[in-house]
């Protein structure tokens, strides 16, 4: 299932072109061509769902829906759903980062205009395909579309602050709101139909080029989401719909007080009683988008960090047993193949590793973690790698390799100046380099390793510093914004990657 190969980590938002944000249009297809020319076999993306709080792909309005901001506006124009004037009125957006508020306003309005034209005057064949899409996805699409329409009426307030009838999903009130917001819900369904159509086209192009798409499935969903609103029985909520306890992790490399994510925790007993039906539907929907998927925070399926709802940090909490092997056995019985990669980073116990190995999920290793004073650091050293591993220079939560190497440590609360000095000396000694750019030393080390899969964030391929960092855990703003420039993927970079792929049999 996981032959020896390599790939690039790049989220859709980070592509150039589009209107203020990367999309599924020409730049995505051109990036796929670059990957193929560079000998890469995997394109790893972050969650594709519609982002909510903090513009984070790990805090989304739905675990099933695609992000409408990724819809290629030019494709809508080419099909007659937008006018030249619609696109000509685009504001000037920065090239190297996303200004989410402005992008949401502009592209949201474009998608609504296209939806209106489609619903009123779309081609008959397109309407038949749309109706078929709505039927096939009704198990999540109806709730999602109504949720998003209701959010707009309530001025984007979280669902726990909506009118009581719709908040509690009273059946008569649901029918009333569905009738009242019919066009709005249809517009949201159109956006999902269009996203799906454009994504399928991109994925098919990648697969023809021999590239697999690796997606990302977060373990938790946002409290303010269609998932929690539509299925409150699956989550630990009080009578008002607020979380009784919160998700996160204890103090770690990234934060001395831990990470308080704020997501509600699952009622795993209720999920099990249903045969984990919601999860099966979720995984099945995700595997329509992806060829293989990284299970974010895999260790939470064995045991999760439970934080009191009134806690101000994640330092106060306790480990609670998760669903374990029974959960994955149920998934396997239903779905047969589970093409998962386990994100087994953080506080990992023998029980977590036993669960991963029981189902044959490759784990992860980040080279940036190998040289510091973390007790688990030695497991990240390449001489300790196993073949059933996905090795990275760094991940989306890390600084770039150049940024990490040149950092003063101020962004990482658990690294002192002395720690950094020792870390650099060890890195030099272990990797045996002097003047070679550190990003290419790390890339070569990962690709030369025995790990079956090597993944490199594009920022490391481009040799960029901390300004190109995707996310700093524990911070609520300023993340997920980085984009690469239109002409950044040079012939020299492509050939350098291809030579390494050939040299190390990837």
Short mmCIF file of C-alpha atoms in Angstrom, two decimals:
data_model
loop_
_atom_site.label_atom_id
_atom_site.label_comp_id
_atom_site.label_asym_id
_atom_site.label_seq_id
_atom_site.Cartn_x
_atom_site.Cartn_y
_atom_site.Cartn_z
CA UNK A 1 0.00 0.00 0.00
CA UNK A 2 2.89 2.36 0.74
CA UNK A 3 5.77 1.85 -1.72
CA UNK A 4 9.02 3.82 -1.44
CA UNK A 5 8.39 7.34 -2.75
CA UNK A 6 8.43 11.02 -1.84
CA UNK A 7 6.14 13.99 -2.03
CA UNK A 8 5.50 17.62 -1.18
CA UNK A 9 3.32 19.14 1.53
CA UNK A 10 1.44 22.18 0.22
CA UNK A 11 -2.04 23.31 1.13
CA UNK A 12 -4.41 24.63 -1.54
CA UNK A 13 -4.47 28.09 0.07
CA UNK A 14 -0.73 28.44 -0.60
CA UNK A 15 -0.97 28.15 -4.39
CA UNK A 16 -0.39 31.34 -6.41
CA UNK A 17 -2.93 33.00 -8.67
CA UNK A 18 -6.65 32.93 -8.05
CA UNK A 19 -8.24 35.89 -6.28
CA UNK A 20 -6.35 36.35 -3.05
CA UNK A 21 -6.10 32.64 -2.23
CA UNK A 22 -4.99 29.44 -3.92
CA UNK A 23 -7.75 27.59 -5.74
CA UNK A 24 -8.44 24.48 -7.82
CA UNK A 25 -7.72 26.20 -11.12
CA UNK A 26 -4.66 26.49 -13.34
CA UNK A 27 -2.06 26.92 -10.58
CA UNK A 28 -3.18 23.67 -8.91
CA UNK A 29 -2.90 21.76 -12.18
CA UNK A 30 0.47 23.38 -12.90
CA UNK A 31 1.71 22.34 -9.45
CA UNK A 32 0.67 18.78 -10.20
CA UNK A 33 2.75 18.93 -13.40
CA UNK A 34 5.72 20.27 -11.38
CA UNK A 35 5.41 17.36 -8.95
CA UNK A 36 5.42 14.84 -11.78
CA UNK A 37 8.41 16.50 -13.48
CA UNK A 38 10.27 16.50 -10.14
CA UNK A 39 9.69 12.77 -9.69
CA UNK A 40 7.29 13.17 -6.77
CA UNK A 41 4.48 10.70 -6.13
CA UNK A 42 2.47 12.37 -3.35
CA UNK A 43 0.82 15.75 -2.92
CA UNK A 44 -0.10 16.22 0.72
CA UNK A 45 -2.74 18.82 1.59
CA UNK A 46 -4.32 19.97 4.85
CA UNK A 47 -8.06 19.50 5.55
CA UNK A 48 -10.15 20.80 2.63
CA UNK A 49 -13.20 21.77 4.70
CA UNK A 50 -14.74 25.27 5.04
CA UNK A 51 -12.75 27.11 7.68
CA UNK A 52 -14.28 28.89 10.65
CA UNK A 53 -12.58 30.26 13.75
CA UNK A 54 -9.09 31.63 13.09
CA UNK A 55 -9.27 30.50 9.44
CA UNK A 56 -7.85 27.19 10.63
CA UNK A 57 -8.41 24.05 8.54
CA UNK A 58 -8.67 22.26 11.89
CA UNK A 59 -11.66 24.39 13.01
CA UNK A 60 -14.21 23.94 10.23
CA UNK A 61 -17.95 24.42 9.74
CA UNK A 62 -18.22 20.85 8.43
CA UNK A 63 -16.15 17.67 8.44
CA UNK A 64 -17.77 16.67 5.11
CA UNK A 65 -18.00 19.83 2.99
CA UNK A 66 -15.33 21.35 0.77
CA UNK A 67 -14.09 24.91 1.16
CA UNK A 68 -15.95 27.18 -1.32
CA UNK A 69 -12.99 29.60 -1.26
CA UNK A 70 -11.09 26.97 -3.29
CA UNK A 71 -13.53 27.16 -6.21
CA UNK A 72 -11.84 28.47 -9.34
CA UNK A 73 -13.75 31.64 -10.28
CA UNK A 74 -12.42 31.58 -13.85
CA UNK A 75 -14.04 28.17 -14.39
CA UNK A 76 -17.37 29.69 -13.31
CA UNK A 77 -16.85 32.49 -15.84
CA UNK A 78 -15.98 30.04 -18.61
CA UNK A 79 -19.27 28.22 -18.03
CA UNK A 80 -21.23 31.45 -18.19
CA UNK A 81 -22.03 31.61 -14.47
CA UNK A 82 -20.06 34.82 -13.91
CA UNK A 83 -19.54 37.84 -16.14
CA UNK A 84 -16.34 39.59 -17.18
CA UNK A 85 -17.39 42.47 -14.98
CA UNK A 86 -17.67 40.20 -11.94
CA UNK A 87 -14.01 39.23 -12.27
CA UNK A 88 -12.82 42.67 -13.38
CA UNK A 89 -14.11 44.12 -10.12
CA UNK A 90 -11.70 42.01 -8.07
CA UNK A 91 -9.76 44.04 -5.50
CA UNK A 92 -5.97 43.95 -5.44
CA UNK A 93 -4.80 41.17 -3.14
CA UNK A 94 -1.28 40.60 -1.78
CA UNK A 95 0.77 37.97 -3.58
CA UNK A 96 2.53 36.24 -0.67
CA UNK A 97 -0.19 35.87 1.96
CA UNK A 98 -3.96 35.45 2.26
CA UNK A 99 -6.11 38.24 3.68
CA UNK A 100 -8.94 35.95 4.68
CA UNK A 101 -11.58 38.55 5.57
CA UNK A 102 -11.31 40.29 2.20
CA UNK A 103 -11.11 37.00 0.28
CA UNK A 104 -14.18 35.63 2.08
CA UNK A 105 -16.21 38.73 1.22
CA UNK A 106 -15.17 38.82 -2.44
CA UNK A 107 -15.23 35.12 -3.32
CA UNK A 108 -18.32 34.47 -1.23
CA UNK A 109 -20.21 37.00 -3.30
CA UNK A 110 -18.88 35.50 -6.55
CA UNK A 111 -20.07 32.02 -5.59
CA UNK A 112 -23.52 33.37 -4.61
CA UNK A 113 -23.83 35.15 -7.99
CA UNK A 114 -22.80 31.98 -9.83
CA UNK A 115 -25.26 29.96 -7.78
CA UNK A 116 -28.10 32.34 -8.67
CA UNK A 117 -27.35 32.09 -12.40
CA UNK A 118 -27.02 28.31 -12.20
CA UNK A 119 -30.22 27.77 -10.21
CA UNK A 120 -32.30 30.09 -12.39
CA UNK A 121 -30.81 29.45 -15.81
CA UNK A 122 -28.37 26.50 -15.64
CA UNK A 123 -28.12 23.88 -18.37
CA UNK A 124 -30.49 20.92 -18.03
CA UNK A 125 -27.65 18.37 -17.95
CA UNK A 126 -25.92 20.34 -15.21
CA UNK A 127 -29.11 20.45 -13.18
CA UNK A 128 -29.51 16.70 -13.47
CA UNK A 129 -25.92 16.23 -12.21
CA UNK A 130 -26.60 18.72 -9.40
CA UNK A 131 -29.76 16.92 -8.33
CA UNK A 132 -27.91 13.63 -8.35
CA UNK A 133 -25.09 15.11 -6.24
CA UNK A 134 -27.60 16.44 -3.70
CA UNK A 135 -29.32 13.05 -3.43
CA UNK A 136 -26.07 11.14 -3.04
CA UNK A 137 -24.79 13.46 -0.30
CA UNK A 138 -28.04 14.22 1.51
CA UNK A 139 -26.83 12.54 4.72
CA UNK A 140 -24.61 15.58 5.42
CA UNK A 141 -25.39 18.16 2.73
CA UNK A 142 -28.91 19.07 3.86
CA UNK A 143 -27.79 19.81 7.41
CA UNK A 144 -24.68 21.67 6.25
CA UNK A 145 -26.56 23.89 3.80
CA UNK A 146 -29.21 24.81 6.38
CA UNK A 147 -26.54 25.38 9.05
CA UNK A 148 -24.65 27.84 6.84
CA UNK A 149 -27.85 29.63 5.78
CA UNK A 150 -28.94 29.97 9.42
CA UNK A 151 -25.52 31.31 10.41
CA UNK A 152 -25.91 34.14 7.91
CA UNK A 153 -29.35 35.05 9.25
CA UNK A 154 -27.90 35.07 12.76
CA UNK A 155 -25.00 37.33 11.64
CA UNK A 156 -22.48 34.47 11.91
CA UNK A 157 -23.19 33.86 15.60
CA UNK A 158 -22.33 30.34 16.87
CA UNK A 159 -25.33 27.98 16.74
CA UNK A 160 -25.68 27.93 20.55
CA UNK A 161 -26.80 31.59 20.30
CA UNK A 162 -29.47 31.02 17.63
CA UNK A 163 -33.22 31.15 18.18
CA UNK A 164 -34.25 28.30 20.48
CA UNK A 165 -36.34 26.37 17.94
CA UNK A 166 -33.64 26.10 15.29
CA UNK A 167 -30.90 25.71 17.90
CA UNK A 168 -32.61 22.61 19.30
CA UNK A 169 -33.69 21.39 15.83
CA UNK A 170 -37.40 21.29 16.58
CA UNK A 171 -38.90 19.49 13.56
CA UNK A 172 -41.58 22.10 12.83
CA UNK A 173 -39.01 24.90 13.13
CA UNK A 174 -36.59 23.06 10.85
CA UNK A 175 -39.26 22.83 8.15
CA UNK A 176 -40.10 26.49 8.57
CA UNK A 177 -36.47 27.60 8.20
CA UNK A 178 -35.87 25.25 5.28
CA UNK A 179 -38.76 26.83 3.40
CA UNK A 180 -37.77 30.37 4.37
CA UNK A 181 -34.10 29.88 3.36
CA UNK A 182 -34.64 27.68 0.30
CA UNK A 183 -32.50 29.74 -2.08
CA UNK A 184 -29.70 30.18 0.45
CA UNK A 185 -29.54 26.45 1.13
CA UNK A 186 -29.59 25.68 -2.60
CA UNK A 187 -26.74 28.15 -3.11
CA UNK A 188 -24.63 26.35 -0.49
CA UNK A 189 -25.43 23.03 -2.15
CA UNK A 190 -24.35 24.47 -5.50
CA UNK A 191 -21.03 25.55 -3.97
CA UNK A 192 -20.45 21.99 -2.76
CA UNK A 193 -21.42 20.58 -6.14
CA UNK A 194 -18.98 22.91 -7.87
CA UNK A 195 -16.18 22.24 -5.39
CA UNK A 196 -16.66 18.50 -5.86
CA UNK A 197 -16.62 18.80 -9.64
CA UNK A 198 -13.43 20.90 -9.67
CA UNK A 199 -11.69 18.72 -7.06
CA UNK A 200 -12.51 15.53 -8.99
CA UNK A 201 -10.98 17.08 -12.10
CA UNK A 202 -7.78 18.00 -10.23
CA UNK A 203 -7.50 14.63 -8.50
CA UNK A 204 -8.00 12.79 -11.79
CA UNK A 205 -5.22 14.89 -13.34
CA UNK A 206 -2.90 14.07 -10.43
CA UNK A 207 -3.69 10.36 -10.61
CA UNK A 208 -3.02 10.31 -14.37
CA UNK A 209 0.40 11.80 -13.63
CA UNK A 210 1.09 9.05 -11.09
CA UNK A 211 0.54 11.34 -8.10
CA UNK A 212 -1.55 10.32 -5.09
CA UNK A 213 -3.33 12.90 -2.95
CA UNK A 214 -2.66 12.57 0.77
CA UNK A 215 -5.33 14.34 2.78
CA UNK A 216 -5.76 15.11 6.44
CA UNK A 217 -8.58 14.00 8.74
CA UNK A 218 -8.62 15.90 12.05
CA UNK A 219 -9.73 13.77 14.98
CA UNK A 220 -11.92 16.59 16.35
CA UNK A 221 -14.49 18.90 14.79
CA UNK A 222 -15.27 22.50 15.66
CA UNK A 223 -17.99 23.16 18.23
CA UNK A 224 -19.53 25.74 15.89
CA UNK A 225 -20.11 23.26 13.08
CA UNK A 226 -22.94 21.56 11.24
CA UNK A 227 -21.64 18.26 12.65
CA UNK A 228 -22.17 19.20 16.30
CA UNK A 229 -25.42 21.08 15.63
CA UNK A 230 -26.89 18.15 13.68
CA UNK A 231 -25.55 15.37 15.93
CA UNK A 232 -25.32 16.77 19.48
CA UNK A 233 -25.84 13.29 20.90
CA UNK A 234 -22.35 12.32 19.69
CA UNK A 235 -20.62 15.05 21.69
CA UNK A 236 -20.21 15.84 25.37
CA UNK A 237 -22.45 18.91 25.66
CA UNK A 238 -24.60 20.42 28.39
CA UNK A 239 -28.29 21.29 27.98
CA UNK A 240 -27.40 24.64 26.38
CA UNK A 241 -25.22 22.88 23.81
CA UNK A 242 -21.87 24.03 25.24
CA UNK A 243 -18.99 21.59 25.77
CA UNK A 244 -18.72 19.83 29.12
CA UNK A 245 -15.00 19.29 28.50
CA UNK A 246 -12.49 20.38 25.86
CA UNK A 247 -9.87 18.79 23.65
CA UNK A 248 -6.17 19.61 23.60
CA UNK A 249 -2.78 18.27 24.62
CA UNK A 250 -0.65 18.72 27.76
CA UNK A 251 2.54 20.87 27.85
CA UNK A 252 4.86 19.92 25.00
CA UNK A 253 7.56 21.16 22.60
CA UNK A 254 5.30 23.92 21.31
CA UNK A 255 3.89 25.28 24.55
CA UNK A 256 4.79 25.20 28.24
CA UNK A 257 1.08 25.31 29.14
CA UNK A 258 -0.08 22.79 26.55
CA UNK A 259 -2.49 23.40 23.71
CA UNK A 260 -6.15 24.15 24.45
CA UNK A 261 -7.88 23.49 21.14
CA UNK A 262 -11.40 24.09 22.43
CA UNK A 263 -13.10 21.33 20.42
CA UNK A 264 -15.83 19.31 22.14
CA UNK A 265 -15.01 15.72 23.06
CA UNK A 266 -16.91 12.71 21.71
CA UNK A 267 -19.36 10.46 23.51
CA UNK A 268 -17.58 7.37 22.29
CA UNK A 269 -20.14 5.06 23.92
CA UNK A 270 -22.93 6.68 21.90
CA UNK A 271 -20.84 6.46 18.74
CA UNK A 272 -20.17 2.76 19.36
CA UNK A 273 -23.87 2.07 19.96
CA UNK A 274 -24.60 3.41 16.45
CA UNK A 275 -21.85 1.27 14.93
CA UNK A 276 -19.79 4.47 14.55
CA UNK A 277 -22.09 5.39 11.65
CA UNK A 278 -21.19 9.11 11.61
CA UNK A 279 -17.49 8.25 11.54
CA UNK A 280 -17.94 5.69 8.78
CA UNK A 281 -19.80 8.27 6.70
CA UNK A 282 -17.10 10.83 7.43
CA UNK A 283 -14.21 8.56 6.45
CA UNK A 284 -16.02 7.39 3.34
CA UNK A 285 -16.58 11.03 2.29
CA UNK A 286 -12.93 11.88 2.97
CA UNK A 287 -11.66 8.96 0.91
CA UNK A 288 -13.62 10.28 -2.06
CA UNK A 289 -11.30 13.31 -1.89
CA UNK A 290 -8.06 11.49 -1.03
CA UNK A 291 -6.04 8.44 -2.04
CA UNK A 292 -4.58 8.16 1.47
CA UNK A 293 -5.13 10.15 4.63
CA UNK A 294 -3.16 11.31 7.63
CA UNK A 295 -5.13 10.72 10.84
CA UNK A 296 -4.44 13.85 12.85
CA UNK A 297 -3.78 13.27 16.58
CA UNK A 298 -3.94 9.50 16.22
CA UNK A 299 -2.99 9.03 19.86
CA UNK A 300 -6.41 10.45 20.84
CA UNK A 301 -8.05 7.26 19.59
CA UNK A 302 -6.12 5.32 22.24
CA UNK A 303 -6.33 7.96 25.00
CA UNK A 304 -7.17 11.66 24.83
CA UNK A 305 -6.38 14.67 27.01
CA UNK A 306 -9.59 15.88 28.68
CA UNK A 307 -9.54 19.51 29.84
CA UNK A 308 -12.24 21.03 32.10
CA UNK A 309 -14.54 23.35 30.15
CA UNK A 310 -13.69 26.31 32.40
CA UNK A 311 -9.88 25.84 32.22
CA UNK A 312 -7.80 28.71 30.87
CA UNK A 313 -4.92 26.47 29.68
CA UNK A 314 -4.38 22.83 28.81
CA UNK A 315 -1.99 22.31 31.72
CA UNK A 316 -4.92 21.04 33.82
CA UNK A 317 -6.40 17.83 32.45
CA UNK A 318 -6.27 14.05 32.48
CA UNK A 319 -5.81 11.20 30.05
CA UNK A 320 -9.02 9.30 29.30
CA UNK A 321 -9.22 6.05 27.34
CA UNK A 322 -10.41 6.40 23.75
CA UNK A 323 -12.30 3.89 21.59
CA UNK A 324 -9.14 1.94 20.68
CA UNK A 325 -9.06 -1.15 18.47
CA UNK A 326 -12.85 -1.63 18.47
CA UNK A 327 -13.22 1.64 16.54
CA UNK A 328 -10.74 0.76 13.80
CA UNK A 329 -12.03 -2.80 13.55
CA UNK A 330 -15.52 -1.41 12.91
CA UNK A 331 -14.14 0.93 10.24
CA UNK A 332 -12.22 -1.89 8.63
CA UNK A 333 -15.22 -4.21 8.59
CA UNK A 334 -17.25 -1.54 6.79
CA UNK A 335 -14.66 0.10 4.54
CA UNK A 336 -12.27 -2.88 4.02
CA UNK A 337 -9.12 -0.86 3.26
CA UNK A 338 -7.93 1.89 5.61
CA UNK A 339 -5.20 3.82 3.74
CA UNK A 340 -4.23 5.77 6.87
CA UNK A 341 -1.04 7.32 8.15
CA UNK A 342 -1.03 7.81 11.91
CA UNK A 343 0.12 11.18 13.23
CA UNK A 344 1.80 9.65 16.27
CA UNK A 345 3.60 12.74 17.57
CA UNK A 346 3.54 14.14 21.10
CA UNK A 347 3.23 12.02 24.25
CA UNK A 348 3.25 8.55 22.68
CA UNK A 349 2.90 5.44 24.83
CA UNK A 350 3.49 1.76 24.04
CA UNK A 351 -0.32 1.36 23.89
CA UNK A 352 -0.55 3.99 21.11
CA UNK A 353 2.17 2.27 19.10
CA UNK A 354 0.56 -1.14 19.63
CA UNK A 355 -2.74 0.20 18.25
CA UNK A 356 -0.98 1.70 15.22
CA UNK A 357 0.92 -1.51 14.50
CA UNK A 358 -2.15 -3.71 14.99
CA UNK A 359 -3.76 -2.08 11.94
CA UNK A 360 -0.57 -1.54 9.96
CA UNK A 361 -0.71 2.27 9.87
CA UNK A 362 2.66 3.92 9.14
CA UNK A 363 3.72 6.45 11.76
CA UNK A 364 5.42 9.82 11.33
CA UNK A 365 8.83 11.27 12.14
CA UNK A 366 9.91 14.92 11.97
CA UNK A 367 13.63 15.53 11.54
CA UNK A 368 13.43 18.89 13.33
CA UNK A 369 12.53 17.01 16.54
CA UNK A 370 15.59 14.75 16.39
CA UNK A 371 18.31 16.98 17.82
CA UNK A 372 16.82 18.74 20.85
CA UNK A 373 16.31 17.74 24.46
CA UNK A 374 12.89 16.12 24.03
CA UNK A 375 12.98 12.67 25.73
CA UNK A 376 11.56 11.15 22.53
CA UNK A 377 14.13 12.92 20.35
CA UNK A 378 16.21 9.78 19.65
CA UNK A 379 13.20 8.13 17.98
CA UNK A 380 13.31 10.90 15.35
CA UNK A 381 16.97 10.27 14.43
CA UNK A 382 17.22 8.61 11.00
CA UNK A 383 19.29 5.66 12.27
CA UNK A 384 16.22 4.69 14.31
CA UNK A 385 13.74 4.93 11.43
CA UNK A 386 11.72 1.93 10.30
CA UNK A 387 10.38 1.36 6.81
CA UNK A 388 6.72 1.74 7.85
CA UNK A 389 7.21 5.46 8.40
CA UNK A 390 6.48 8.79 6.77
CA UNK A 391 9.52 10.99 7.38
CA UNK A 392 9.31 14.79 7.19
CA UNK A 393 11.81 17.61 7.49
CA UNK A 394 9.03 19.39 9.43
CA UNK A 395 5.24 19.64 9.42
CA UNK A 396 2.62 22.37 9.13
CA UNK A 397 2.92 23.16 12.86
CA UNK A 398 6.71 23.55 12.68
CA UNK A 399 8.78 26.51 11.66
CA UNK A 400 10.39 26.10 8.26
CA UNK A 401 13.75 24.32 8.42
CA UNK A 402 15.62 27.55 7.66
CA UNK A 403 13.49 29.40 10.23
CA UNK A 404 14.12 26.69 12.83
CA UNK A 405 17.86 26.75 12.13
CA UNK A 406 18.17 30.53 12.42
CA UNK A 407 15.60 30.99 15.20
CA UNK A 408 16.39 32.78 18.45
CA UNK A 409 13.89 30.47 20.14
CA UNK A 410 11.44 33.23 21.04
CA UNK A 411 8.66 31.62 19.05
CA UNK A 412 9.13 28.28 20.79
CA UNK A 413 8.39 28.69 24.47
CA UNK A 414 10.17 25.52 25.55
CA UNK A 415 13.55 26.16 23.81
CA UNK A 416 16.17 28.20 25.66
CA UNK A 417 19.25 29.80 24.07
CA UNK A 418 21.38 27.06 25.63
CA UNK A 419 19.07 24.38 24.23
CA UNK A 420 19.37 25.88 20.77
CA UNK A 421 23.17 25.97 20.95
CA UNK A 422 23.37 22.30 21.92
CA UNK A 423 20.80 21.41 19.27
CA UNK A 424 22.81 23.09 16.51
CA UNK A 425 26.07 21.47 17.57
CA UNK A 426 24.45 18.04 17.59
CA UNK A 427 22.80 18.68 14.21
CA UNK A 428 26.15 19.65 12.67
CA UNK A 429 27.88 16.61 14.13
CA UNK A 430 25.15 14.12 13.23
CA UNK A 431 24.51 15.30 9.68
CA UNK A 432 28.14 16.12 8.96
CA UNK A 433 27.69 19.34 7.01
CA UNK A 434 29.28 22.76 7.04
CA UNK A 435 28.24 25.29 4.41
CA UNK A 436 25.52 23.46 2.49
CA UNK A 437 22.05 25.09 2.88
CA UNK A 438 20.43 23.43 5.88
CA UNK A 439 17.12 22.89 4.08
CA UNK A 440 18.79 20.76 1.39
CA UNK A 441 20.76 18.84 4.04
CA UNK A 442 17.46 17.99 5.72
CA UNK A 443 15.77 17.11 2.42
CA UNK A 444 18.63 14.81 1.43
CA UNK A 445 18.63 13.15 4.87
CA UNK A 446 14.91 12.42 4.77
CA UNK A 447 14.99 11.11 1.20
CA UNK A 448 18.08 8.97 1.89
CA UNK A 449 16.47 7.33 4.92
CA UNK A 450 14.85 3.89 4.96
CA UNK A 451 11.40 5.41 5.58
CA UNK A 452 9.09 4.30 2.78
CA UNK A 453 7.65 7.78 2.35
CA UNK A 454 9.51 11.10 2.57
CA UNK A 455 7.49 14.34 2.60
CA UNK A 456 8.95 17.82 2.29
CA UNK A 457 6.98 21.03 2.92
CA UNK A 458 7.34 23.28 -0.11
CA UNK A 459 8.74 26.04 2.12
CA UNK A 460 11.78 23.81 2.73
CA UNK A 461 12.18 23.08 -0.96
CA UNK A 462 12.22 26.85 -1.56
CA UNK A 463 14.57 27.51 1.39
CA UNK A 464 12.26 30.04 3.03
CA UNK A 465 12.51 31.42 6.57
CA UNK A 466 10.03 31.93 9.40
CA UNK A 467 7.93 34.39 7.38
CA UNK A 468 6.71 31.37 5.42
CA UNK A 469 5.66 29.40 8.49
CA UNK A 470 2.14 27.99 8.16
CA UNK A 471 1.07 27.74 11.81
CA UNK A 472 2.36 28.48 15.30
CA UNK A 473 0.44 26.26 17.74
CA UNK A 474 -1.11 28.06 20.67
CA UNK A 475 -1.68 31.28 18.71
CA UNK A 476 -5.10 32.30 17.38
CA UNK A 477 -4.24 34.79 14.63
CA UNK A 478 -1.74 35.24 11.82
CA UNK A 479 -1.65 31.61 10.74
CA UNK A 480 -2.46 29.64 7.55
CA UNK A 481 -1.69 32.65 5.31
CA UNK A 482 1.50 31.81 3.43
CA UNK A 483 1.52 31.57 -0.38
CA UNK A 484 4.37 30.94 -2.80
CA UNK A 485 5.17 33.26 -5.69
CA UNK A 486 4.09 32.47 -9.23
CA UNK A 487 7.60 31.79 -10.63
CA UNK A 488 9.14 30.19 -7.52
CA UNK A 489 9.23 26.64 -8.89
CA UNK A 490 12.32 26.91 -11.06
CA UNK A 491 13.87 24.39 -13.40
CA UNK A 492 16.87 24.07 -11.04
CA UNK A 493 14.63 23.12 -8.10
CA UNK A 494 12.73 20.59 -10.18
CA UNK A 495 15.94 18.95 -11.42
CA UNK A 496 17.52 18.92 -7.95
CA UNK A 497 14.51 17.09 -6.53
CA UNK A 498 14.44 14.67 -9.44
CA UNK A 499 18.13 13.80 -8.97
CA UNK A 500 17.55 13.04 -5.29
CA UNK A 501 14.55 10.86 -6.16
CA UNK A 502 16.71 8.90 -8.61
CA UNK A 503 19.67 8.72 -6.25
CA UNK A 504 17.64 7.37 -3.33
CA UNK A 505 15.28 5.15 -5.33
CA UNK A 506 12.09 7.05 -4.65
#
